[in-house]
Amino acid sequence: MSLTTRLSTRAAEKAAAKAADRVGDRTVISDSERRRPGIRIGMSVTHVFLAVGLVVAGLGPILWLAKSAVTPTQDTLQQPFALWPNGIDWENLSTAWNDIHIDQYFLNTVVIALGAWFVQLFIATTAGYALSVLRPRYAPVLNALVLATLFIPGIVLLVPLYLTIVNPPLLGEVNLLNNYLAVWLPMGANAFNILLVKRFFDSLPREVFEAARTDGAGPFRLFWSIVLPMSKPILGVVSVFAIIAAWKDYLWPMLVLPDPAVQPLSVRLPAVQSQTELDVFLAALAIATLIPIAMFLLFQSVFLRSAGLGGAVKG
């Protein structure tokens, strides 16, 4: 093949690659249309409107709660959107923390959330590992059974689950009421998290598993040293789901934790609302939102990067 032919072939290949890139980058509005002043101005206005709308809808309630937490009751009732017309009352936070024992309920909520996080993460990863990597012969049956539980309404399981907590099998007359295990263990049976982790494990490269088995790694070593280090994105997603779900859960903790001394914020705050001033109650609500906001800020990059749950590891 002559030099001229080679150069023309390479030029044709480059042109084809550029054309393919342009086709892949096509949107509803082409580049030529974007250059028109009317369309460019219209798109800019639309983008600004959407951005402001999202900020107001997403951050507006949180910012208003933060403002009202340090605002006297009369100012909140008379001028709810004014910025501290009569000054800031920082005593609301200390009163909420000490006088209505938010500190104790906050600690109870942290303990419940951490226990639920550990149990859900442990069960989701081990079950997903068994269904995706180990793949026993009966794995399709187990997968179908786990998937079927998603179609059972949670309210249907409320009574039998409560009876199981009151009289656990194999434990005689012992019951788990006022015990945090009564909250942790049912939360661990989360089919959604199991299927989420299994789907992520399915996308991991099998060549790495085969190489580890060739080097003598057993199932536990493969799980601990290979699968978990490659699964940080999905572990972050499940962690966010688990902690936020435990933090906001109301009905089940109210049923199995009747003692106020061990109840979380989600149960105690509605109970003390009628006995608390509005400004102090709003301060308590603001304190209760700290952990979910901190969780999102901590895991936002992992959570957004894992939204698609596909191709996190390139083979």
mmCIF file of C-alpha atoms in Angstrom:
data_model
loop_
_atom_site.group_PDB
_atom_site.id
_atom_site.type_symbol
_atom_site.label_atom_id
_atom_site.label_comp_id
_atom_site.label_asym_id
_atom_site.label_seq_id
_atom_site.Cartn_x
_atom_site.Cartn_y
_atom_site.Cartn_z
ATOM 1 C CA MET A 1 0.000 0.000 0.000
ATOM 2 C CA SER A 2 1.433 3.378 -0.993
ATOM 3 C CA LEU A 3 2.033 6.275 1.391
ATOM 4 C CA THR A 4 -0.721 8.335 -0.229
ATOM 5 C CA THR A 5 -3.237 5.548 0.260
ATOM 6 C CA ARG A 6 -2.249 5.159 3.898
ATOM 7 C CA LEU A 7 -2.613 8.861 4.578
ATOM 8 C CA SER A 8 -6.013 8.994 2.909
ATOM 9 C CA THR A 9 -7.145 5.948 4.905
ATOM 10 C CA ARG A 10 -6.057 7.529 8.195
ATOM 11 C CA ALA A 11 -7.763 10.804 7.278
ATOM 12 C CA ALA A 12 -10.957 8.921 6.472
ATOM 13 C CA GLU A 13 -10.769 7.089 9.802
ATOM 14 C CA LYS A 14 -10.287 10.347 11.716
ATOM 15 C CA ALA A 15 -13.211 11.947 9.888
ATOM 16 C CA ALA A 16 -15.398 8.954 10.669
ATOM 17 C CA ALA A 17 -14.390 9.110 14.342
ATOM 18 C CA LYS A 18 -15.222 12.821 14.530
ATOM 19 C CA ALA A 19 -18.565 12.203 12.836
ATOM 20 C CA ALA A 20 -19.326 9.448 15.331
ATOM 21 C CA ASP A 21 -18.465 11.775 18.219
ATOM 22 C CA ARG A 22 -20.774 14.429 16.818
ATOM 23 C CA VAL A 23 -23.570 11.898 16.479
ATOM 24 C CA GLY A 24 -23.028 10.690 20.050
ATOM 25 C CA ASP A 25 -23.133 14.284 21.352
ATOM 26 C CA ARG A 26 -26.358 15.248 19.573
ATOM 27 C CA THR A 27 -29.060 16.788 21.721
ATOM 28 C CA VAL A 28 -32.509 18.228 21.129
ATOM 29 C CA ILE A 29 -30.939 21.553 20.166
ATOM 30 C CA SER A 30 -28.046 21.474 17.731
ATOM 31 C CA ASP A 31 -24.890 23.592 17.971
ATOM 32 C CA SER A 32 -26.024 25.862 15.172
ATOM 33 C CA GLU A 33 -29.317 26.549 16.937
ATOM 34 C CA ARG A 34 -27.477 27.308 20.180
ATOM 35 C CA ARG A 35 -25.632 30.121 18.440
ATOM 36 C CA ARG A 36 -28.869 31.988 17.742
ATOM 37 C CA PRO A 37 -29.334 34.836 20.268
ATOM 38 C CA GLY A 38 -32.998 34.078 20.939
ATOM 39 C CA ILE A 39 -32.442 30.400 21.676
ATOM 40 C CA ARG A 40 -29.304 31.099 23.737
ATOM 41 C CA ILE A 41 -31.113 33.670 25.891
ATOM 42 C CA GLY A 42 -34.140 31.405 26.279
ATOM 43 C CA MET A 43 -31.992 28.477 27.395
ATOM 44 C CA SER A 44 -30.100 30.651 29.885
ATOM 45 C CA VAL A 45 -33.344 31.916 31.414
ATOM 46 C CA THR A 46 -34.673 28.352 31.613
ATOM 47 C CA HIS A 47 -31.511 27.108 33.317
ATOM 48 C CA VAL A 48 -31.605 29.922 35.874
ATOM 49 C CA PHE A 49 -35.293 29.305 36.553
ATOM 50 C CA LEU A 50 -34.749 25.575 37.067
ATOM 51 C CA ALA A 51 -31.728 26.137 39.301
ATOM 52 C CA VAL A 52 -33.561 28.660 41.498
ATOM 53 C CA GLY A 53 -36.634 26.412 41.644
ATOM 54 C CA LEU A 54 -34.575 23.409 42.731
ATOM 55 C CA VAL A 55 -32.755 25.440 45.395
ATOM 56 C CA VAL A 56 -36.014 26.837 46.780
ATOM 57 C CA ALA A 57 -37.771 23.468 46.761
ATOM 58 C CA GLY A 58 -34.799 21.527 48.148
ATOM 59 C CA LEU A 59 -33.115 23.924 50.545
ATOM 60 C CA GLY A 60 -36.036 26.217 51.350
ATOM 61 C CA PRO A 61 -37.674 24.066 54.062
ATOM 62 C CA ILE A 62 -34.309 23.227 55.655
ATOM 63 C CA LEU A 63 -33.192 26.857 55.733
ATOM 64 C CA TRP A 64 -36.560 27.978 57.123
ATOM 65 C CA LEU A 65 -36.321 25.345 59.876
ATOM 66 C CA ALA A 66 -32.790 26.466 60.731
ATOM 67 C CA LYS A 67 -33.990 30.077 60.924
ATOM 68 C CA SER A 68 -37.058 29.233 63.001
ATOM 69 C CA ALA A 69 -34.990 27.145 65.427
ATOM 70 C CA VAL A 70 -33.396 30.338 66.777
ATOM 71 C CA THR A 71 -36.452 32.606 66.416
ATOM 72 C CA PRO A 72 -38.937 33.399 69.223
ATOM 73 C CA THR A 73 -42.385 31.834 68.894
ATOM 74 C CA GLN A 74 -44.235 35.119 68.363
ATOM 75 C CA ASP A 75 -41.929 36.141 65.523
ATOM 76 C CA THR A 76 -42.407 32.765 63.810
ATOM 77 C CA LEU A 77 -46.204 33.045 64.067
ATOM 78 C CA GLN A 78 -46.536 36.700 63.095
ATOM 79 C CA GLN A 79 -43.728 37.010 60.521
ATOM 80 C CA PRO A 80 -42.768 33.467 59.479
ATOM 81 C CA PHE A 81 -40.569 34.570 56.566
ATOM 82 C CA ALA A 82 -38.866 37.544 58.223
ATOM 83 C CA LEU A 83 -35.215 37.207 59.218
ATOM 84 C CA TRP A 84 -35.224 37.622 63.006
ATOM 85 C CA PRO A 85 -37.243 40.852 63.369
ATOM 86 C CA ASN A 86 -36.616 40.881 67.138
ATOM 87 C CA GLY A 87 -33.232 39.230 67.270
ATOM 88 C CA ILE A 88 -31.931 35.672 67.552
ATOM 89 C CA ASP A 89 -32.802 33.451 70.536
ATOM 90 C CA TRP A 90 -29.980 30.928 70.911
ATOM 91 C CA GLU A 91 -31.523 29.629 74.130
ATOM 92 C CA ASN A 92 -33.964 27.564 72.075
ATOM 93 C CA LEU A 93 -31.218 25.088 71.180
ATOM 94 C CA SER A 94 -29.955 24.623 74.738
ATOM 95 C CA THR A 95 -33.517 24.338 76.066
ATOM 96 C CA ALA A 96 -34.380 21.699 73.489
ATOM 97 C CA TRP A 97 -31.167 19.812 74.208
ATOM 98 C CA ASN A 98 -31.472 19.796 78.016
ATOM 99 C CA ASP A 99 -35.041 20.417 79.172
ATOM 100 C CA ILE A 100 -36.879 17.969 76.916
ATOM 101 C CA HIS A 101 -33.952 15.514 76.925
ATOM 102 C CA ILE A 102 -33.155 15.712 73.236
ATOM 103 C CA ASP A 103 -29.627 14.651 74.148
ATOM 104 C CA GLN A 104 -30.867 11.278 75.434
ATOM 105 C CA TYR A 105 -33.222 10.676 72.499
ATOM 106 C CA PHE A 106 -30.500 11.782 70.082
ATOM 107 C CA LEU A 107 -28.130 9.193 71.540
ATOM 108 C CA ASN A 108 -30.840 6.515 71.327
ATOM 109 C CA THR A 109 -31.362 7.367 67.653
ATOM 110 C CA VAL A 110 -27.637 7.174 66.926
ATOM 111 C CA VAL A 111 -27.432 3.731 68.564
ATOM 112 C CA ILE A 112 -30.446 2.471 66.607
ATOM 113 C CA ALA A 113 -29.110 3.889 63.321
ATOM 114 C CA LEU A 114 -25.622 2.417 63.781
ATOM 115 C CA GLY A 115 -26.997 -1.007 64.702
ATOM 116 C CA ALA A 116 -29.406 -0.989 61.760
ATOM 117 C CA TRP A 117 -26.573 0.104 59.463
ATOM 118 C CA PHE A 118 -24.321 -2.760 60.553
ATOM 119 C CA VAL A 119 -27.031 -5.425 60.331
ATOM 120 C CA GLN A 120 -28.304 -4.269 56.928
ATOM 121 C CA LEU A 121 -24.810 -3.950 55.492
ATOM 122 C CA PHE A 122 -23.774 -7.362 56.820
ATOM 123 C CA ILE A 123 -26.849 -9.181 55.507
ATOM 124 C CA ALA A 124 -26.952 -7.326 52.165
ATOM 125 C CA THR A 125 -23.291 -7.960 51.359
ATOM 126 C CA THR A 126 -23.203 -11.601 52.463
ATOM 127 C CA ALA A 127 -26.504 -12.444 50.752
ATOM 128 C CA GLY A 128 -25.514 -10.574 47.593
ATOM 129 C CA TYR A 129 -22.142 -12.344 47.616
ATOM 130 C CA ALA A 130 -23.782 -15.755 47.917
ATOM 131 C CA LEU A 131 -26.287 -15.072 45.128
ATOM 132 C CA SER A 132 -23.894 -13.351 42.737
ATOM 133 C CA VAL A 133 -20.402 -14.787 43.297
ATOM 134 C CA LEU A 134 -20.789 -18.175 44.992
ATOM 135 C CA ARG A 135 -23.915 -19.014 42.958
ATOM 136 C CA PRO A 136 -25.098 -22.326 44.454
ATOM 137 C CA ARG A 137 -27.471 -24.487 42.455
ATOM 138 C CA TYR A 138 -30.488 -23.156 44.304
ATOM 139 C CA ALA A 139 -29.436 -19.496 43.840
ATOM 140 C CA PRO A 140 -32.205 -18.768 41.261
ATOM 141 C CA VAL A 141 -34.817 -20.019 43.739
ATOM 142 C CA LEU A 142 -33.400 -17.854 46.536
ATOM 143 C CA ASN A 143 -33.236 -14.876 44.214
ATOM 144 C CA ALA A 144 -36.886 -15.355 43.232
ATOM 145 C CA LEU A 145 -37.932 -15.657 46.894
ATOM 146 C CA VAL A 146 -36.058 -12.479 47.844
ATOM 147 C CA LEU A 147 -37.614 -10.646 44.902
ATOM 148 C CA ALA A 148 -41.091 -11.911 45.855
ATOM 149 C CA THR A 149 -40.848 -10.307 49.301
ATOM 150 C CA LEU A 150 -40.793 -6.884 47.636
ATOM 151 C CA PHE A 151 -44.415 -7.415 46.572
ATOM 152 C CA ILE A 152 -45.640 -8.022 50.142
ATOM 153 C CA PRO A 153 -46.879 -4.806 51.817
ATOM 154 C CA GLY A 154 -45.044 -4.057 55.039
ATOM 155 C CA ILE A 155 -48.273 -3.458 56.946
ATOM 156 C CA VAL A 156 -49.283 -7.091 56.296
ATOM 157 C CA LEU A 157 -46.199 -8.322 58.159
ATOM 158 C CA LEU A 158 -46.638 -5.967 61.104
ATOM 159 C CA VAL A 159 -48.698 -8.244 63.372
ATOM 160 C CA PRO A 160 -46.793 -11.524 62.791
ATOM 161 C CA LEU A 161 -43.498 -9.687 63.146
ATOM 162 C CA TYR A 162 -44.633 -8.128 66.421
ATOM 163 C CA LEU A 163 -45.735 -11.527 67.757
ATOM 164 C CA THR A 164 -42.341 -12.913 66.804
ATOM 165 C CA ILE A 165 -40.633 -10.138 68.784
ATOM 166 C CA VAL A 166 -42.875 -10.708 71.814
ATOM 167 C CA ASN A 167 -42.275 -14.471 71.765
ATOM 168 C CA PRO A 168 -39.097 -15.216 69.767
ATOM 169 C CA PRO A 169 -38.681 -18.827 68.664
ATOM 170 C CA LEU A 170 -36.152 -20.971 70.553
ATOM 171 C CA LEU A 171 -35.820 -18.379 73.335
ATOM 172 C CA GLY A 172 -38.576 -19.586 75.670
ATOM 173 C CA GLU A 173 -40.411 -16.831 77.529
ATOM 174 C CA VAL A 174 -37.867 -14.126 76.676
ATOM 175 C CA ASN A 175 -39.197 -11.220 74.627
ATOM 176 C CA LEU A 176 -37.315 -8.465 72.813
ATOM 177 C CA LEU A 177 -39.529 -5.519 73.747
ATOM 178 C CA ASN A 178 -37.494 -2.461 74.783
ATOM 179 C CA ASN A 179 -34.460 -4.155 73.248
ATOM 180 C CA TYR A 180 -32.711 -2.578 70.272
ATOM 181 C CA LEU A 181 -32.409 -6.011 68.662
ATOM 182 C CA ALA A 182 -36.152 -5.772 68.037
ATOM 183 C CA VAL A 183 -35.400 -2.852 65.693
ATOM 184 C CA TRP A 184 -32.098 -4.017 64.229
ATOM 185 C CA LEU A 185 -33.002 -7.564 63.207
ATOM 186 C CA PRO A 186 -36.195 -6.792 61.194
ATOM 187 C CA MET A 187 -34.395 -3.950 59.418
ATOM 188 C CA GLY A 188 -31.715 -6.387 58.327
ATOM 189 C CA ALA A 189 -34.205 -8.362 56.241
ATOM 190 C CA ASN A 190 -34.237 -5.753 53.478
ATOM 191 C CA ALA A 191 -34.749 -7.385 50.084
ATOM 192 C CA PHE A 192 -34.165 -4.137 48.211
ATOM 193 C CA ASN A 193 -30.641 -3.762 49.604
ATOM 194 C CA ILE A 194 -29.852 -7.418 48.896
ATOM 195 C CA LEU A 195 -30.882 -7.124 45.245
ATOM 196 C CA LEU A 196 -29.078 -3.793 44.937
ATOM 197 C CA VAL A 197 -25.815 -5.283 46.187
ATOM 198 C CA LYS A 198 -26.282 -8.439 44.091
ATOM 199 C CA ARG A 199 -26.710 -6.365 40.937
ATOM 200 C CA PHE A 200 -23.512 -4.481 41.693
ATOM 201 C CA PHE A 201 -21.614 -7.704 42.392
ATOM 202 C CA ASP A 202 -22.839 -9.036 39.031
ATOM 203 C CA SER A 203 -20.977 -6.205 37.289
ATOM 204 C CA LEU A 204 -17.612 -7.027 38.912
ATOM 205 C CA PRO A 205 -15.066 -8.715 36.612
ATOM 206 C CA ARG A 206 -15.120 -12.510 37.010
ATOM 207 C CA GLU A 207 -11.495 -12.744 35.860
ATOM 208 C CA VAL A 208 -10.382 -11.260 39.175
ATOM 209 C CA PHE A 209 -12.342 -13.901 41.096
ATOM 210 C CA GLU A 210 -10.878 -16.710 39.030
ATOM 211 C CA ALA A 211 -7.364 -15.367 39.538
ATOM 212 C CA ALA A 212 -7.918 -15.167 43.303
ATOM 213 C CA ARG A 213 -9.232 -18.742 43.404
ATOM 214 C CA THR A 214 -6.223 -19.886 41.388
ATOM 215 C CA ASP A 215 -3.944 -18.290 43.987
ATOM 216 C CA GLY A 216 -5.694 -20.294 46.707
ATOM 217 C CA ALA A 217 -8.190 -17.746 48.073
ATOM 218 C CA GLY A 218 -11.197 -19.351 49.743
ATOM 219 C CA PRO A 219 -14.742 -17.960 49.829
ATOM 220 C CA PHE A 220 -14.161 -15.864 52.949
ATOM 221 C CA ARG A 221 -10.833 -14.447 51.707
ATOM 222 C CA LEU A 222 -12.373 -13.713 48.324
ATOM 223 C CA PHE A 223 -15.232 -11.866 49.994
ATOM 224 C CA TRP A 224 -13.105 -9.874 52.452
ATOM 225 C CA SER A 225 -10.032 -9.079 50.362
ATOM 226 C CA ILE A 226 -11.395 -8.880 46.802
ATOM 227 C CA VAL A 227 -15.134 -8.211 46.663
ATOM 228 C CA LEU A 228 -15.552 -5.683 49.494
ATOM 229 C CA PRO A 229 -12.622 -3.403 48.474
ATOM 230 C CA MET A 230 -14.067 -3.275 44.939
ATOM 231 C CA SER A 231 -17.553 -2.446 46.244
ATOM 232 C CA LYS A 232 -17.054 0.848 48.073
ATOM 233 C CA PRO A 233 -19.592 2.750 45.911
ATOM 234 C CA ILE A 234 -22.463 0.361 46.649
ATOM 235 C CA LEU A 235 -21.483 0.131 50.312
ATOM 236 C CA GLY A 236 -21.826 3.905 50.536
ATOM 237 C CA VAL A 237 -25.248 3.824 48.884
ATOM 238 C CA VAL A 238 -26.540 1.088 51.190
ATOM 239 C CA SER A 239 -25.106 2.931 54.200
ATOM 240 C CA VAL A 240 -27.016 6.095 53.310
ATOM 241 C CA PHE A 241 -30.245 4.165 52.748
ATOM 242 C CA ALA A 242 -29.864 2.204 56.002
ATOM 243 C CA ILE A 243 -29.060 5.113 58.292
ATOM 244 C CA ILE A 244 -31.688 7.476 56.898
ATOM 245 C CA ALA A 245 -34.364 4.748 57.008
ATOM 246 C CA ALA A 246 -33.524 3.974 60.647
ATOM 247 C CA TRP A 247 -33.355 7.666 61.537
ATOM 248 C CA LYS A 248 -36.840 8.468 60.251
ATOM 249 C CA ASP A 249 -38.660 5.211 61.128
ATOM 250 C CA TYR A 250 -41.611 5.840 63.449
ATOM 251 C CA LEU A 251 -44.183 3.043 63.582
ATOM 252 C CA TRP A 252 -42.013 0.025 64.335
ATOM 253 C CA PRO A 253 -39.834 1.647 67.065
ATOM 254 C CA MET A 254 -42.999 2.974 68.690
ATOM 255 C CA LEU A 255 -44.418 -0.576 68.893
ATOM 256 C CA VAL A 256 -41.354 -2.474 70.105
ATOM 257 C CA LEU A 257 -39.825 0.275 72.285
ATOM 258 C CA PRO A 258 -42.667 1.395 74.575
ATOM 259 C CA ASP A 259 -40.268 2.688 77.251
ATOM 260 C CA PRO A 260 -39.603 6.425 76.615
ATOM 261 C CA ALA A 261 -36.063 6.036 77.971
ATOM 262 C CA VAL A 262 -35.009 3.969 74.926
ATOM 263 C CA GLN A 263 -37.147 5.589 72.234
ATOM 264 C CA PRO A 264 -35.565 7.529 69.315
ATOM 265 C CA LEU A 265 -36.247 11.082 68.222
ATOM 266 C CA SER A 266 -38.775 10.028 65.586
ATOM 267 C CA VAL A 267 -41.014 8.631 68.352
ATOM 268 C CA ARG A 268 -40.392 11.110 71.159
ATOM 269 C CA LEU A 269 -40.712 14.357 69.210
ATOM 270 C CA PRO A 270 -44.412 13.864 68.308
ATOM 271 C CA ALA A 271 -45.056 12.808 71.918
ATOM 272 C CA VAL A 272 -43.602 16.000 73.423
ATOM 273 C CA GLN A 273 -44.974 18.400 70.807
ATOM 274 C CA SER A 274 -48.129 19.292 72.755
ATOM 275 C CA GLN A 275 -46.077 20.052 75.893
ATOM 276 C CA THR A 276 -43.378 22.173 74.250
ATOM 277 C CA GLU A 277 -43.201 25.748 73.011
ATOM 278 C CA LEU A 278 -43.135 26.111 69.246
ATOM 279 C CA ASP A 279 -39.671 27.696 69.107
ATOM 280 C CA VAL A 280 -38.154 24.965 71.315
ATOM 281 C CA PHE A 281 -39.902 22.246 69.315
ATOM 282 C CA LEU A 282 -38.572 23.665 66.035
ATOM 283 C CA ALA A 283 -35.110 23.753 67.574
ATOM 284 C CA ALA A 284 -35.494 20.068 68.470
ATOM 285 C CA LEU A 285 -36.542 19.311 64.889
ATOM 286 C CA ALA A 286 -33.496 21.166 63.579
ATOM 287 C CA ILE A 287 -31.220 19.093 65.819
ATOM 288 C CA ALA A 288 -32.908 15.911 64.591
ATOM 289 C CA THR A 289 -32.066 16.765 60.955
ATOM 290 C CA LEU A 290 -28.322 17.117 61.565
ATOM 291 C CA ILE A 291 -27.360 13.477 61.025
ATOM 292 C CA PRO A 292 -29.291 12.946 57.736
ATOM 293 C CA ILE A 293 -27.808 16.160 56.323
ATOM 294 C CA ALA A 294 -24.317 15.168 57.471
ATOM 295 C CA MET A 295 -24.775 11.703 55.939
ATOM 296 C CA PHE A 296 -25.696 13.187 52.575
ATOM 297 C CA LEU A 297 -22.789 15.639 52.613
ATOM 298 C CA LEU A 298 -20.409 12.837 53.566
ATOM 299 C CA PHE A 299 -21.589 10.329 50.960
ATOM 300 C CA GLN A 300 -22.906 12.616 48.215
ATOM 301 C CA SER A 301 -20.036 11.930 45.820
ATOM 302 C CA VAL A 302 -20.280 8.172 46.332
ATOM 303 C CA PHE A 303 -24.061 8.249 46.115
ATOM 304 C CA LEU A 304 -24.224 10.288 42.916
ATOM 305 C CA ARG A 305 -21.384 8.369 41.298
ATOM 306 C CA SER A 306 -23.191 5.090 42.013
ATOM 307 C CA ALA A 307 -26.643 6.211 40.839
ATOM 308 C CA GLY A 308 -26.380 4.113 37.709
ATOM 309 C CA LEU A 309 -24.883 1.122 39.518
ATOM 310 C CA GLY A 310 -23.184 0.014 36.371
ATOM 311 C CA GLY A 311 -19.594 -0.288 35.233
ATOM 312 C CA ALA A 312 -18.038 0.922 38.458
ATOM 313 C CA VAL A 313 -15.115 -1.391 37.788
ATOM 314 C CA LYS A 314 -13.689 -1.546 34.293
ATOM 315 C CA GLY A 315 -12.553 -4.983 33.235
#
